[in-house]
Amino acid sequence: MTTGRGTEDRAAERTARRVGGIEVRPVAGHIGAEITGVDLAEGLDDDAVAVVRQAVLRWKVVFFRGQRLDHAGHVALARRFGEPVVLGRRGSVSPPDFPEVETTADRLELGGRFGMEHDEWLQRRRHTLLRGWHCDHGARVDPPAATVLRAETVPPYGGDTTWSNLAAAYAGLSAPVRAFVDGLRAEHRLGVGYQPRPGDDSYLRHLLDHQVASVHPLVRVHPETGERVLFVNGYYVEQIVGVSRPESAALLEMLLEQAVRPEYTVRFRWEPGSVAFWDNRATIHLAPSDNAHLDFPRVMHRVMLTGDVPVGVDGTPSQPLVGTRPGHW
């Protein structure tokens, strides 16, 4: 009987699951589900919140299409799942009356603010194939628990976002490698790998003046599911602690390639009104780089939920190095 019930559960996960009019339909083998039957602008009752929360924990990122959220509705939705982050610094495009909402178009200002065209700024930050993969604010000692991203304006083609399931990536390692990485820790730092400009580089000075760094377990234990998560990304990880730099570079290359293997990923085609809600503790994602030359606008709005301090397999929590304290943004 126990074996049969397990088989039924696995079969149900492979197909759409409908609960109270809400349908959760997986879209890839390890990550991603589309949720229909809800109007996020009307608000979610407790039963709907429970369904969505469970779907996020199981599938790591969930997608809603055709939603009519404004900034107030976006913040209200996020509050049903946690406490929204209030960022201390945002760009001029973000709505002044909603400090929880960050508009991704703000990033277009950053290069110009430091004397660079946006393309050059991106090239100096993203000069390796894996450099763009990241979790949100991973250099903090308490990275956000989740992110809710809403599309306002998207290009007619291009501009997709890709996510990877770090719990599946960890499980996919061989047993000896899992046992090895369980005990390692890594330094995560803002501005890792940035290539300075010759001469005066005001962006480098900005990075140094606003430095954020923490030591995180290389494998964190998810606080809700208990899963072990391969806590690596190309954007923030500086070095594995306690090994030489050449050893660290080789290990990180192997682990990053494992983390973003295609079978652990899902890619989402945005439409106006689309919403993605992901577990920032168990995923990394890759923002698009195929649309800049198309000259189409892409305006997205982000609300993040406050997170906890990661804990490793041995129960040791992350440690802040500089520029970050739990709960202080």
Tab-separated table of C-alpha atoms in Angstrom:
chain	number	residue	atom	x	y	z
A	1	MET	CA	0.000	0.000	0.000
A	2	THR	CA	2.791	2.391	0.836
A	3	THR	CA	4.540	1.697	-2.456
A	4	GLY	CA	1.329	2.239	-4.391
A	5	ARG	CA	0.614	5.558	-2.713
A	6	GLY	CA	4.122	6.775	-3.555
A	7	THR	CA	3.609	5.833	-7.192
A	8	GLU	CA	0.322	7.740	-7.278
A	9	ASP	CA	1.968	10.804	-5.750
A	10	ARG	CA	4.745	10.766	-8.336
A	11	ALA	CA	2.222	10.357	-11.139
A	12	ALA	CA	0.194	13.309	-9.830
A	13	GLU	CA	3.327	15.483	-9.803
A	14	ARG	CA	3.937	14.743	-13.473
A	15	THR	CA	0.591	16.200	-14.482
A	16	ALA	CA	-1.522	19.204	-13.570
A	17	ARG	CA	-2.898	19.287	-10.039
A	18	ARG	CA	-6.141	21.171	-9.391
A	19	VAL	CA	-7.068	22.337	-5.884
A	20	GLY	CA	-10.162	24.452	-5.305
A	21	GLY	CA	-10.196	25.808	-8.855
A	22	ILE	CA	-6.445	26.513	-8.849
A	23	GLU	CA	-4.403	24.442	-11.262
A	24	VAL	CA	-0.660	23.879	-10.827
A	25	ARG	CA	0.846	22.556	-14.043
A	26	PRO	CA	4.558	21.604	-14.062
A	27	VAL	CA	6.400	22.897	-17.113
A	28	ALA	CA	9.808	21.187	-16.794
A	29	GLY	CA	11.139	18.041	-15.188
A	30	HIS	CA	12.918	19.545	-12.178
A	31	ILE	CA	11.729	23.127	-11.892
A	32	GLY	CA	8.883	25.434	-12.827
A	33	ALA	CA	5.082	25.298	-12.770
A	34	GLU	CA	2.366	27.502	-14.230
A	35	ILE	CA	-0.536	28.370	-11.943
A	36	THR	CA	-3.954	29.211	-13.351
A	37	GLY	CA	-7.359	29.839	-11.812
A	38	VAL	CA	-6.316	32.811	-9.664
A	39	ASP	CA	-6.679	36.558	-10.042
A	40	LEU	CA	-3.773	37.997	-8.061
A	41	ALA	CA	-5.279	41.501	-8.126
A	42	GLU	CA	-8.308	40.285	-6.168
A	43	GLY	CA	-6.106	38.874	-3.428
A	44	LEU	CA	-5.598	35.280	-2.323
A	45	ASP	CA	-7.516	33.584	0.470
A	46	ASP	CA	-5.703	31.326	2.933
A	47	ASP	CA	-6.341	28.171	0.925
A	48	ALA	CA	-4.949	29.751	-2.253
A	49	VAL	CA	-1.901	31.032	-0.365
A	50	ALA	CA	-1.250	27.502	0.894
A	51	VAL	CA	-1.463	26.066	-2.639
A	52	VAL	CA	0.872	28.681	-4.079
A	53	ARG	CA	3.343	28.367	-1.210
A	54	GLN	CA	3.501	24.596	-1.605
A	55	ALA	CA	3.960	24.949	-5.364
A	56	VAL	CA	6.857	27.373	-4.871
A	57	LEU	CA	8.535	25.015	-2.412
A	58	ARG	CA	8.064	22.025	-4.705
A	59	TRP	CA	8.785	23.601	-8.112
A	60	LYS	CA	11.050	26.484	-6.958
A	61	VAL	CA	9.543	28.995	-9.413
A	62	VAL	CA	5.913	29.431	-10.427
A	63	PHE	CA	4.406	31.531	-13.209
A	64	PHE	CA	1.130	33.418	-13.566
A	65	ARG	CA	-0.034	34.952	-16.836
A	66	GLY	CA	-2.489	37.705	-17.714
A	67	GLN	CA	-2.495	39.364	-14.291
A	68	ARG	CA	-3.640	42.953	-13.638
A	69	LEU	CA	-1.397	43.869	-10.739
A	70	ASP	CA	-0.385	47.441	-10.021
A	71	HIS	CA	2.295	48.448	-7.506
A	72	ALA	CA	-0.088	48.309	-4.534
A	73	GLY	CA	-1.390	44.899	-5.560
A	74	HIS	CA	2.133	43.640	-6.107
A	75	VAL	CA	3.170	44.603	-2.577
A	76	ALA	CA	-0.060	43.193	-1.124
A	77	LEU	CA	0.558	39.878	-2.876
A	78	ALA	CA	4.096	39.667	-1.526
A	79	ARG	CA	2.883	40.390	2.019
A	80	ARG	CA	0.739	37.248	1.935
A	81	PHE	CA	3.974	35.236	1.835
A	82	GLY	CA	6.367	37.242	3.999
A	83	GLU	CA	7.757	40.667	4.804
A	84	PRO	CA	8.752	42.712	1.746
A	85	VAL	CA	12.259	44.133	1.633
A	86	VAL	CA	12.538	47.921	1.664
A	87	LEU	CA	15.672	48.830	-0.265
A	88	GLY	CA	17.807	51.695	0.952
A	89	ARG	CA	18.879	52.643	-2.573
A	90	ARG	CA	16.884	52.505	-5.814
A	91	GLY	CA	17.094	54.224	-9.156
A	92	SER	CA	14.939	57.109	-10.318
A	93	VAL	CA	12.566	54.884	-12.309
A	94	SER	CA	11.297	52.968	-9.280
A	95	PRO	CA	7.980	54.262	-7.877
A	96	PRO	CA	8.664	56.716	-5.022
A	97	ASP	CA	5.434	55.886	-3.182
A	98	PHE	CA	6.196	52.153	-2.993
A	99	PRO	CA	9.632	51.640	-1.414
A	100	GLU	CA	9.215	47.863	-1.656
A	101	VAL	CA	9.081	47.962	-5.475
A	102	GLU	CA	12.244	48.113	-7.563
A	103	THR	CA	11.972	48.676	-11.307
A	104	THR	CA	14.581	46.759	-13.277
A	105	ALA	CA	14.894	49.613	-15.772
A	106	ASP	CA	16.839	51.374	-13.007
A	107	ARG	CA	19.845	49.295	-14.015
A	108	LEU	CA	20.080	51.172	-17.300
A	109	GLU	CA	21.126	54.218	-15.290
A	110	LEU	CA	24.069	52.568	-13.575
A	111	GLY	CA	26.559	52.564	-16.423
A	112	GLY	CA	25.965	56.215	-17.224
A	113	ARG	CA	26.240	57.125	-13.560
A	114	PHE	CA	29.814	55.831	-13.600
A	115	GLY	CA	30.893	57.086	-17.006
A	116	MET	CA	30.134	53.964	-19.030
A	117	GLU	CA	27.626	53.000	-21.644
A	118	HIS	CA	25.306	50.288	-20.327
A	119	ASP	CA	26.820	47.678	-22.654
A	120	GLU	CA	30.318	48.333	-21.344
A	121	TRP	CA	29.092	48.179	-17.761
A	122	LEU	CA	27.534	44.769	-18.442
A	123	GLN	CA	30.641	43.483	-20.201
A	124	ARG	CA	32.879	44.464	-17.308
A	125	ARG	CA	30.565	42.712	-14.838
A	126	ARG	CA	29.734	39.660	-16.988
A	127	HIS	CA	32.856	38.496	-18.749
A	128	THR	CA	32.432	34.724	-18.332
A	129	LEU	CA	29.590	32.506	-19.506
A	130	LEU	CA	28.487	31.658	-15.957
A	131	ARG	CA	28.990	35.150	-14.504
A	132	GLY	CA	25.377	36.260	-14.902
A	133	TRP	CA	23.824	33.409	-12.895
A	134	HIS	CA	22.879	34.605	-9.422
A	135	CYS	CA	20.434	34.586	-6.576
A	136	ASP	CA	19.178	38.009	-5.539
A	137	HIS	CA	21.522	39.815	-3.110
A	138	GLY	CA	23.528	36.679	-2.423
A	139	ALA	CA	26.422	38.587	-0.842
A	140	ARG	CA	24.228	39.506	2.120
A	141	VAL	CA	24.329	37.374	5.248
A	142	ASP	CA	20.535	37.027	4.903
A	143	PRO	CA	19.681	36.894	1.187
A	144	PRO	CA	15.988	37.383	0.348
A	145	ALA	CA	13.823	34.312	0.803
A	146	ALA	CA	11.841	34.875	-2.376
A	147	THR	CA	11.281	37.265	-5.254
A	148	VAL	CA	8.070	38.270	-7.034
A	149	LEU	CA	8.795	39.755	-10.473
A	150	ARG	CA	6.067	41.374	-12.587
A	151	ALA	CA	6.284	42.224	-16.289
A	152	GLU	CA	4.889	45.564	-17.445
A	153	THR	CA	6.454	45.950	-20.891
A	154	VAL	CA	8.340	43.206	-22.714
A	155	PRO	CA	9.888	42.874	-26.177
A	156	PRO	CA	7.934	40.941	-28.827
A	157	TYR	CA	10.719	38.360	-28.784
A	158	GLY	CA	13.822	37.834	-26.682
A	159	GLY	CA	14.144	38.826	-23.037
A	160	ASP	CA	13.420	35.417	-21.487
A	161	THR	CA	14.598	34.598	-17.946
A	162	THR	CA	16.032	31.209	-16.955
A	163	TRP	CA	16.059	29.594	-13.497
A	164	SER	CA	17.921	26.570	-12.150
A	165	ASN	CA	16.989	24.248	-9.265
A	166	LEU	CA	19.926	24.112	-6.838
A	167	ALA	CA	18.404	21.311	-4.776
A	168	ALA	CA	18.225	19.108	-7.873
A	169	ALA	CA	21.770	20.132	-8.799
A	170	TYR	CA	23.032	19.024	-5.384
A	171	ALA	CA	21.130	15.742	-5.573
A	172	GLY	CA	22.656	15.135	-9.001
A	173	LEU	CA	26.202	15.143	-7.663
A	174	SER	CA	27.826	11.795	-6.938
A	175	ALA	CA	27.748	10.654	-3.312
A	176	PRO	CA	31.500	11.212	-2.690
A	177	VAL	CA	31.317	14.763	-4.078
A	178	ARG	CA	28.207	15.537	-2.008
A	179	ALA	CA	30.020	14.362	1.124
A	180	PHE	CA	33.009	16.544	0.214
A	181	VAL	CA	31.125	19.783	-0.509
A	182	ASP	CA	28.844	19.366	2.548
A	183	GLY	CA	31.657	20.629	4.746
A	184	LEU	CA	32.861	23.550	2.617
A	185	ARG	CA	32.126	27.257	2.903
A	186	ALA	CA	32.568	30.058	0.398
A	187	GLU	CA	32.987	33.812	0.453
A	188	HIS	CA	30.277	35.704	-1.428
A	189	ARG	CA	31.178	39.284	-2.296
A	190	LEU	CA	29.655	42.166	-4.238
A	191	GLY	CA	31.511	42.952	-7.450
A	192	VAL	CA	33.317	39.620	-7.827
A	193	GLY	CA	35.204	39.438	-11.119
A	194	TYR	CA	34.513	43.046	-12.126
A	195	GLN	CA	37.099	44.157	-14.672
A	196	PRO	CA	38.231	47.705	-13.811
A	197	ARG	CA	38.470	50.379	-16.474
A	198	PRO	CA	41.936	51.759	-17.216
A	199	GLY	CA	42.554	55.024	-15.448
A	200	ASP	CA	39.750	56.560	-13.407
A	201	ASP	CA	37.149	53.921	-12.467
A	202	SER	CA	34.401	55.459	-10.368
A	203	TYR	CA	32.355	52.229	-10.395
A	204	LEU	CA	35.217	50.326	-8.753
A	205	ARG	CA	35.386	52.998	-6.045
A	206	HIS	CA	31.610	52.662	-5.634
A	207	LEU	CA	31.961	48.894	-5.151
A	208	LEU	CA	34.663	49.376	-2.534
A	209	ASP	CA	32.712	52.077	-0.708
A	210	HIS	CA	29.556	49.937	-0.595
A	211	GLN	CA	31.140	46.529	-0.157
A	212	VAL	CA	29.000	43.614	1.018
A	213	ALA	CA	30.490	40.208	1.786
A	214	SER	CA	29.562	37.085	3.748
A	215	VAL	CA	30.795	33.539	4.235
A	216	HIS	CA	28.025	31.074	3.371
A	217	PRO	CA	27.941	27.283	3.509
A	218	LEU	CA	28.563	25.791	0.090
A	219	VAL	CA	25.602	23.529	0.841
A	220	ARG	CA	22.755	25.127	2.771
A	221	VAL	CA	19.831	23.330	4.356
A	222	HIS	CA	16.530	24.764	3.178
A	223	PRO	CA	14.694	26.075	6.259
A	224	GLU	CA	11.259	24.851	5.113
A	225	THR	CA	11.818	21.732	3.044
A	226	GLY	CA	14.987	20.417	4.681
A	227	GLU	CA	16.533	19.891	1.241
A	228	ARG	CA	20.248	20.353	0.776
A	229	VAL	CA	20.932	23.112	-1.733
A	230	LEU	CA	24.126	23.668	-3.729
A	231	PHE	CA	24.538	27.306	-2.740
A	232	VAL	CA	26.727	28.610	-5.575
A	233	ASN	CA	26.394	31.241	-8.273
A	234	GLY	CA	28.646	32.998	-10.738
A	235	TYR	CA	27.832	36.528	-9.669
A	236	TYR	CA	28.846	36.667	-6.001
A	237	VAL	CA	31.081	33.696	-5.114
A	238	GLU	CA	34.656	34.884	-4.521
A	239	GLN	CA	36.437	31.789	-3.256
A	240	ILE	CA	35.904	28.543	-1.386
A	241	VAL	CA	37.330	29.040	2.090
A	242	GLY	CA	40.261	26.919	3.272
A	243	VAL	CA	41.567	25.857	-0.139
A	244	SER	CA	44.036	27.494	-2.503
A	245	ARG	CA	42.846	29.822	-5.229
A	246	PRO	CA	43.660	27.358	-8.039
A	247	GLU	CA	41.782	24.604	-6.172
A	248	SER	CA	38.887	26.959	-5.513
A	249	ALA	CA	38.679	28.026	-9.158
A	250	ALA	CA	38.577	24.427	-10.360
A	251	LEU	CA	35.981	23.387	-7.791
A	252	LEU	CA	33.771	26.399	-8.483
A	253	GLU	CA	33.885	25.823	-12.230
A	254	MET	CA	32.769	22.222	-11.719
A	255	LEU	CA	30.011	23.141	-9.262
A	256	LEU	CA	28.714	26.053	-11.339
A	257	GLU	CA	28.547	23.882	-14.419
A	258	GLN	CA	26.623	21.340	-12.364
A	259	ALA	CA	24.270	24.018	-11.033
A	260	VAL	CA	23.188	25.200	-14.488
A	261	ARG	CA	22.991	21.918	-16.368
A	262	PRO	CA	20.068	22.248	-18.808
A	263	GLU	CA	18.050	19.466	-17.167
A	264	TYR	CA	17.854	21.487	-13.944
A	265	THR	CA	16.582	24.653	-15.645
A	266	VAL	CA	13.411	26.247	-16.953
A	267	ARG	CA	13.127	29.207	-19.337
A	268	PHE	CA	10.155	31.573	-19.265
A	269	ARG	CA	8.757	33.639	-22.142
A	270	TRP	CA	7.431	36.861	-20.615
A	271	GLU	CA	4.195	38.588	-21.638
A	272	PRO	CA	2.735	41.834	-20.271
A	273	GLY	CA	1.011	40.910	-17.008
A	274	SER	CA	3.168	37.838	-16.372
A	275	VAL	CA	4.334	37.230	-12.795
A	276	ALA	CA	7.139	34.925	-11.659
A	277	PHE	CA	7.453	33.960	-7.983
A	278	TRP	CA	10.590	32.059	-7.031
A	279	ASP	CA	12.358	30.627	-4.020
A	280	ASN	CA	15.586	32.636	-3.853
A	281	ARG	CA	17.028	30.146	-1.358
A	282	ALA	CA	16.929	27.203	-3.770
A	283	THR	CA	17.420	28.754	-7.210
A	284	ILE	CA	19.713	30.896	-9.264
A	285	HIS	CA	18.523	32.730	-12.338
A	286	LEU	CA	19.929	34.318	-15.457
A	287	ALA	CA	18.616	37.644	-16.696
A	288	PRO	CA	18.389	37.932	-20.496
A	289	SER	CA	21.228	39.231	-22.625
A	290	ASP	CA	19.656	38.646	-26.046
A	291	ASN	CA	17.471	41.729	-26.252
A	292	ALA	CA	19.745	44.758	-25.764
A	293	HIS	CA	20.510	45.060	-29.486
A	294	LEU	CA	16.817	44.852	-30.393
A	295	ASP	CA	15.995	48.278	-28.949
A	296	PHE	CA	12.661	47.129	-27.487
A	297	PRO	CA	11.673	48.333	-24.003
A	298	ARG	CA	11.603	45.823	-21.160
A	299	VAL	CA	10.159	47.114	-17.884
A	300	MET	CA	9.856	44.748	-14.914
A	301	HIS	CA	8.996	45.373	-11.270
A	302	ARG	CA	10.479	43.374	-8.391
A	303	VAL	CA	9.474	42.841	-4.766
A	304	MET	CA	11.666	40.641	-2.561
A	305	LEU	CA	10.819	38.959	0.747
A	306	THR	CA	13.153	39.137	3.716
A	307	GLY	CA	15.135	35.972	4.306
A	308	ASP	CA	16.953	34.195	7.076
A	309	VAL	CA	20.636	33.461	7.603
A	310	PRO	CA	21.631	30.274	5.718
A	311	VAL	CA	22.640	27.261	7.776
A	312	GLY	CA	24.999	24.539	6.625
A	313	VAL	CA	24.760	20.775	6.940
A	314	ASP	CA	26.677	20.936	10.238
A	315	GLY	CA	24.259	23.537	11.649
A	316	THR	CA	26.724	26.439	11.340
A	317	PRO	CA	25.117	29.665	10.058
A	318	SER	CA	26.572	32.109	7.559
A	319	GLN	CA	28.818	34.843	8.893
A	320	PRO	CA	28.868	38.478	7.765
A	321	LEU	CA	32.222	39.928	6.768
A	322	VAL	CA	31.425	43.505	5.831
A	323	GLY	CA	28.485	45.759	5.019
A	324	THR	CA	25.582	43.558	6.084
A	325	ARG	CA	23.603	42.678	9.177
A	326	PRO	CA	20.485	40.505	9.286
A	327	GLY	CA	17.383	42.570	8.599
A	328	HIS	CA	19.248	45.791	7.820
A	329	TRP	CA	18.960	47.043	4.253
